[in-house]
PDB file of C-alpha atoms in Angstrom:
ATOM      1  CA  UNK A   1      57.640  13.968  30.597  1.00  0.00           C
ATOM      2  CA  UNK A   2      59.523  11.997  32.836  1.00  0.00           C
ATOM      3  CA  UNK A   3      59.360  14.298  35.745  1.00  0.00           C
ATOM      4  CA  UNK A   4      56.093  13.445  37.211  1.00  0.00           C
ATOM      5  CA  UNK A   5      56.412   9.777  36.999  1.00  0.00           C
ATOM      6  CA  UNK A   6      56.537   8.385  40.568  1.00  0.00           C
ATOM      7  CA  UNK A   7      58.924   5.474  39.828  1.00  0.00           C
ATOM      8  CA  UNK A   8      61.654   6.412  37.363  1.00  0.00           C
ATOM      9  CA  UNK A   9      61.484   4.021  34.656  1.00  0.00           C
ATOM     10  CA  UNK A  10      63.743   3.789  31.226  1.00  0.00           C
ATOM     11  CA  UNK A  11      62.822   7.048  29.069  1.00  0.00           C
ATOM     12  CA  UNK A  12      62.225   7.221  25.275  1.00  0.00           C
ATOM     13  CA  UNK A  13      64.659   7.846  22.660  1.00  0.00           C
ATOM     14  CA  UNK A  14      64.197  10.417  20.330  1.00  0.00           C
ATOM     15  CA  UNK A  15      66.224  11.053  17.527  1.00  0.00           C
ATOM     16  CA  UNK A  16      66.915  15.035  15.928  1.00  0.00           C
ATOM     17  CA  UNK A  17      66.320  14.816  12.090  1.00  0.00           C
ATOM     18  CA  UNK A  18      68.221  18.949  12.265  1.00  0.00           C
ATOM     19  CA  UNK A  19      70.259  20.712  15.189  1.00  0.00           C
ATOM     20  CA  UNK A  20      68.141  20.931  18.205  1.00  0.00           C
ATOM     21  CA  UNK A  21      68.658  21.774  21.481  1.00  0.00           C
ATOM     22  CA  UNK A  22      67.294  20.544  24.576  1.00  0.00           C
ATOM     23  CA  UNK A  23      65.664  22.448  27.365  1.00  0.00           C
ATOM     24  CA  UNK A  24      65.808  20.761  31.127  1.00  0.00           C
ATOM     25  CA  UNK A  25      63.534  22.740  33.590  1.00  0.00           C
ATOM     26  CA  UNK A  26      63.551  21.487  36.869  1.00  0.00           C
ATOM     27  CA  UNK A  27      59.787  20.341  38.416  1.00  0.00           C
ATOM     28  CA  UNK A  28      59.279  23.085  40.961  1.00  0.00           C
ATOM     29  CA  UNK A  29      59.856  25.529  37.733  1.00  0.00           C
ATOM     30  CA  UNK A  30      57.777  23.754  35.795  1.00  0.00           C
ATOM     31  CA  UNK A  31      54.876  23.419  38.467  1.00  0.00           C
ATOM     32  CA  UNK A  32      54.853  27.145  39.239  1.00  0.00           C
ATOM     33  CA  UNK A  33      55.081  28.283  35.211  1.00  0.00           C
ATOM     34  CA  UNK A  34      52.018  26.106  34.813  1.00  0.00           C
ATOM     35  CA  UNK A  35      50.520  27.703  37.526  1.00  0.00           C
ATOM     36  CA  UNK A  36      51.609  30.762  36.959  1.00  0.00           C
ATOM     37  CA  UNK A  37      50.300  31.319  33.634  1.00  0.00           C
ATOM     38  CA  UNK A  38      47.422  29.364  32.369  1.00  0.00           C
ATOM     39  CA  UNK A  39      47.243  29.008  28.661  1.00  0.00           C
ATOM     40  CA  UNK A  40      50.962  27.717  28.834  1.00  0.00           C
ATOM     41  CA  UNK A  41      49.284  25.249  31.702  1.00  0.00           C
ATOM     42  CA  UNK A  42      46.077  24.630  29.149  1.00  0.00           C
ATOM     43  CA  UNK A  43      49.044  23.858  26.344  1.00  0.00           C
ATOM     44  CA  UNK A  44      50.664  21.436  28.368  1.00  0.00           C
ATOM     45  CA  UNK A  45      47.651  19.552  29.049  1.00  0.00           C
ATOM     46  CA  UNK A  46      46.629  19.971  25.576  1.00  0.00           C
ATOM     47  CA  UNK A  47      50.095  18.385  24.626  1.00  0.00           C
ATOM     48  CA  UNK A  48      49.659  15.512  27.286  1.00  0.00           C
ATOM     49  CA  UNK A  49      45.785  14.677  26.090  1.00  0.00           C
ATOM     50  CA  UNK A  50      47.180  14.310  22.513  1.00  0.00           C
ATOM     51  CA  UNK A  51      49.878  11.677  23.631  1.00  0.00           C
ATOM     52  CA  UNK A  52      47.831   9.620  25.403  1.00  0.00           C
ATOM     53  CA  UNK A  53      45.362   9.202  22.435  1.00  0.00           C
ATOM     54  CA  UNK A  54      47.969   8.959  20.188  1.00  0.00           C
ATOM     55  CA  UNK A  55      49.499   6.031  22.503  1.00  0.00           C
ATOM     56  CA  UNK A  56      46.014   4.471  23.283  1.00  0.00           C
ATOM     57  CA  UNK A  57      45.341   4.168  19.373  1.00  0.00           C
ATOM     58  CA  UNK A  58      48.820   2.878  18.816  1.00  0.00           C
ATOM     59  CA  UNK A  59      48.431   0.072  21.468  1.00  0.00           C
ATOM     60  CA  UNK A  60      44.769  -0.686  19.734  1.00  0.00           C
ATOM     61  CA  UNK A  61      46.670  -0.716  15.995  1.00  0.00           C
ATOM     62  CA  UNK A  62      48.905  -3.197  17.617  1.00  0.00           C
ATOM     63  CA  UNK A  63      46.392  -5.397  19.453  1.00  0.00           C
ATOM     64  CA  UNK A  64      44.581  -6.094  16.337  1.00  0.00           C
ATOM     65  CA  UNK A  65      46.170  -9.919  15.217  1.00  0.00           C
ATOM     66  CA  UNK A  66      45.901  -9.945  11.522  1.00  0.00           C
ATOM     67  CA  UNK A  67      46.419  -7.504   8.755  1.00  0.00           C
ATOM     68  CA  UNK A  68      43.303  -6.942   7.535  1.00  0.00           C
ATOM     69  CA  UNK A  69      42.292  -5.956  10.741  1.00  0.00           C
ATOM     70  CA  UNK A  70      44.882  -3.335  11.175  1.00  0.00           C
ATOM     71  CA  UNK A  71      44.242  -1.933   8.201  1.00  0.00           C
ATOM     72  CA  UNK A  72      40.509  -1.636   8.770  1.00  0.00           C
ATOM     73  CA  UNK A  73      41.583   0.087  11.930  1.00  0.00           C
ATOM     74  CA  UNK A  74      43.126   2.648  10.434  1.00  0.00           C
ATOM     75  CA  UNK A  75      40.762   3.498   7.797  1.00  0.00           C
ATOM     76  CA  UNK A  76      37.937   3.487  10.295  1.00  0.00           C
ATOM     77  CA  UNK A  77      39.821   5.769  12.643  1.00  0.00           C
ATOM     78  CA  UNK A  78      41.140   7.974   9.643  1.00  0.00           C
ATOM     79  CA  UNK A  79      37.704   8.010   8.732  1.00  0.00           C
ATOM     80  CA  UNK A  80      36.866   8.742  12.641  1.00  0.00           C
ATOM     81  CA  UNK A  81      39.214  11.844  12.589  1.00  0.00           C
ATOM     82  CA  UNK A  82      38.396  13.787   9.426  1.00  0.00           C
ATOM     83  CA  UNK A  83      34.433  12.552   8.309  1.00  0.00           C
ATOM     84  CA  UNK A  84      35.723  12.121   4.496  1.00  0.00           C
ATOM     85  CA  UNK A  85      35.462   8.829   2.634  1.00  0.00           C
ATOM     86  CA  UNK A  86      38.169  10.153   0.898  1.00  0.00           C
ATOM     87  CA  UNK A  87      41.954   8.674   3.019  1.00  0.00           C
ATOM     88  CA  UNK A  88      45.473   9.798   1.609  1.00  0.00           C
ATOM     89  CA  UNK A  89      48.086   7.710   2.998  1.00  0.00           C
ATOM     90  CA  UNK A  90      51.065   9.781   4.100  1.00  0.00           C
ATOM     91  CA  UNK A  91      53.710   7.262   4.126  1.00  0.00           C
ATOM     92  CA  UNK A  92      55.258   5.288   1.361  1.00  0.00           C
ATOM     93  CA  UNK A  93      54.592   1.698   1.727  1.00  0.00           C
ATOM     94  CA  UNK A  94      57.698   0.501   3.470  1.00  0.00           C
ATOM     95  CA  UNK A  95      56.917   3.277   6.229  1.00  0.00           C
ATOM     96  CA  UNK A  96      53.473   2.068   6.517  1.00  0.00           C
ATOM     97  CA  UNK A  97      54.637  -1.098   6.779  1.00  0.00           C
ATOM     98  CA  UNK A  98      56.717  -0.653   9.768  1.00  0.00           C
ATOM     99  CA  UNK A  99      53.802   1.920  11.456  1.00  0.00           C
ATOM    100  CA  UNK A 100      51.572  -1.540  10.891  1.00  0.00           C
ATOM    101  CA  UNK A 101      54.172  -3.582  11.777  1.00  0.00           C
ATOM    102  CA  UNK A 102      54.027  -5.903   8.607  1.00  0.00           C
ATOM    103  CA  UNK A 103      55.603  -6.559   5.301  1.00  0.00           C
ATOM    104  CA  UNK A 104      55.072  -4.314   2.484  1.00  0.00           C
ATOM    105  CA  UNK A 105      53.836  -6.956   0.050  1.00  0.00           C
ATOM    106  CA  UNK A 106      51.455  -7.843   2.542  1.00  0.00           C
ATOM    107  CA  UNK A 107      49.941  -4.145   2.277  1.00  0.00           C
ATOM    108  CA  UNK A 108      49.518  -4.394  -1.172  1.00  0.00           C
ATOM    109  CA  UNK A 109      47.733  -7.401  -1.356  1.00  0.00           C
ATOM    110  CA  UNK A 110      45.154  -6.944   1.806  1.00  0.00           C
ATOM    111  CA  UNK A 111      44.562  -4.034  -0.139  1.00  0.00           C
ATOM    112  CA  UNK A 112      43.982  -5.761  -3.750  1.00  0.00           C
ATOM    113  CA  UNK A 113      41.533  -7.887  -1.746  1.00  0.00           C
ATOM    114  CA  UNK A 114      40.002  -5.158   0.054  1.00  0.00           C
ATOM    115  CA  UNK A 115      39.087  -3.374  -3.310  1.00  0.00           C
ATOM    116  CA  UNK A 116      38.244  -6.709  -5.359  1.00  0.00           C
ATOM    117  CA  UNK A 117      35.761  -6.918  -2.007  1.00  0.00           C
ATOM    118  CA  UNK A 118      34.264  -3.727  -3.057  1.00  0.00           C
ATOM    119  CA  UNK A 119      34.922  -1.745   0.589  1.00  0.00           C
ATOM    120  CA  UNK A 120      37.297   0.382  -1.104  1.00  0.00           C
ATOM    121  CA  UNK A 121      39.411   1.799  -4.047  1.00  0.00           C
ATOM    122  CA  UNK A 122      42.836   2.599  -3.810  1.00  0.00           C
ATOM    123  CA  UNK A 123      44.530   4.988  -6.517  1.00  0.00           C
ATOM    124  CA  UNK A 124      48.215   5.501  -5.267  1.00  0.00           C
ATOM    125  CA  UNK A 125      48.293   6.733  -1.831  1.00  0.00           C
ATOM    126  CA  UNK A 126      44.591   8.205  -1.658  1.00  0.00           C
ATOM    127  CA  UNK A 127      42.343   5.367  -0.706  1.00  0.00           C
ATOM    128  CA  UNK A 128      38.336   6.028  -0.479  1.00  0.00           C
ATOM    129  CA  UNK A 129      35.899   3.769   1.285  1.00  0.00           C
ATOM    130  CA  UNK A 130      32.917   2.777  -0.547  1.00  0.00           C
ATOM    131  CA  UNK A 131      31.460  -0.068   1.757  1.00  0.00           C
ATOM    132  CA  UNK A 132      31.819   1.556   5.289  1.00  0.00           C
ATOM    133  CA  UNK A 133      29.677  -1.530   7.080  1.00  0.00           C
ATOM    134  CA  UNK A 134      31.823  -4.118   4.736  1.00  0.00           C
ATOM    135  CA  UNK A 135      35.243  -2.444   6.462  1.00  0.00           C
ATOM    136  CA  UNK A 136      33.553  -2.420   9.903  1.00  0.00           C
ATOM    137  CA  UNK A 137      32.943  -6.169   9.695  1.00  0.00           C
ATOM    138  CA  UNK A 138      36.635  -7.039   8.563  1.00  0.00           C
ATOM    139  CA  UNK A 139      37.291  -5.935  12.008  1.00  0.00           C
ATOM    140  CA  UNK A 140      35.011  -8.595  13.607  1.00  0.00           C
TER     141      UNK A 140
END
């Protein structure tokens, strides 16, 4: 969404994982289409509200200093998001890894210590918290 930005700075790269194509539309077309019709303008905003949270929760993922805090993050805010205990993981380690920006063996061992702490047990890639207040304080 480069073409609102008052000073033009370096854009994204994104990558096609199949044949894509790309659509250019020039501002003035875009202004008057989103004015022109609202629930493409109400789609559009939708679109932009989701990237900023998405952005804002990746910058607070990344803020956090240590592991265990990263990972308590992102329980809590899976947790946040769906109101279930009950957390599958949808990466494989290594890709979890590099969302966390850590090691893989690290993963597997905050999370060893996690459930010898009793805040949660992990069975493959589903992970359930048990000691909500426990996990809160690992984030302290």
């Amino acid at each position: 969404m480069i073409i609102f930005l008052i000073y033009l700075i370096r854009a994204n790269t994104a990558i096609a994982t199949k044949k894509s194509q790309l659509m250019e539309i020039e501002k003035n077309e875009l202004t008057k289409l989103l004015t022109m019709d609202q629930s493409v303008m109400y789609l559009f905003l939708e679109f932009i509200a989701d990237q900023v949270i998405f952005i804002n929760n990746r910058l607070e993922l990344i803020a956090h200093t240590t592991l265990k805090k990263k990972i308590a993050y992102y329980l809590l805010a899976e947790y946040r998001n769906t109101k279930c205990n009950s957390i599958y993981i949808p990466y494989s380690k290594r890709k979890w890894a590099e969302y966390l920006n850590v090691q893989p063996p690290s993963i597997s061992r905050t999370l060893n210590e996690f459930e010898s702490k009793g805040l949660i047990v992990v069975n493959q890639r589903n992970l359930s918290i048990i000691n909500m207040s426990g996990l809160v304080k690992e984030l302290s």
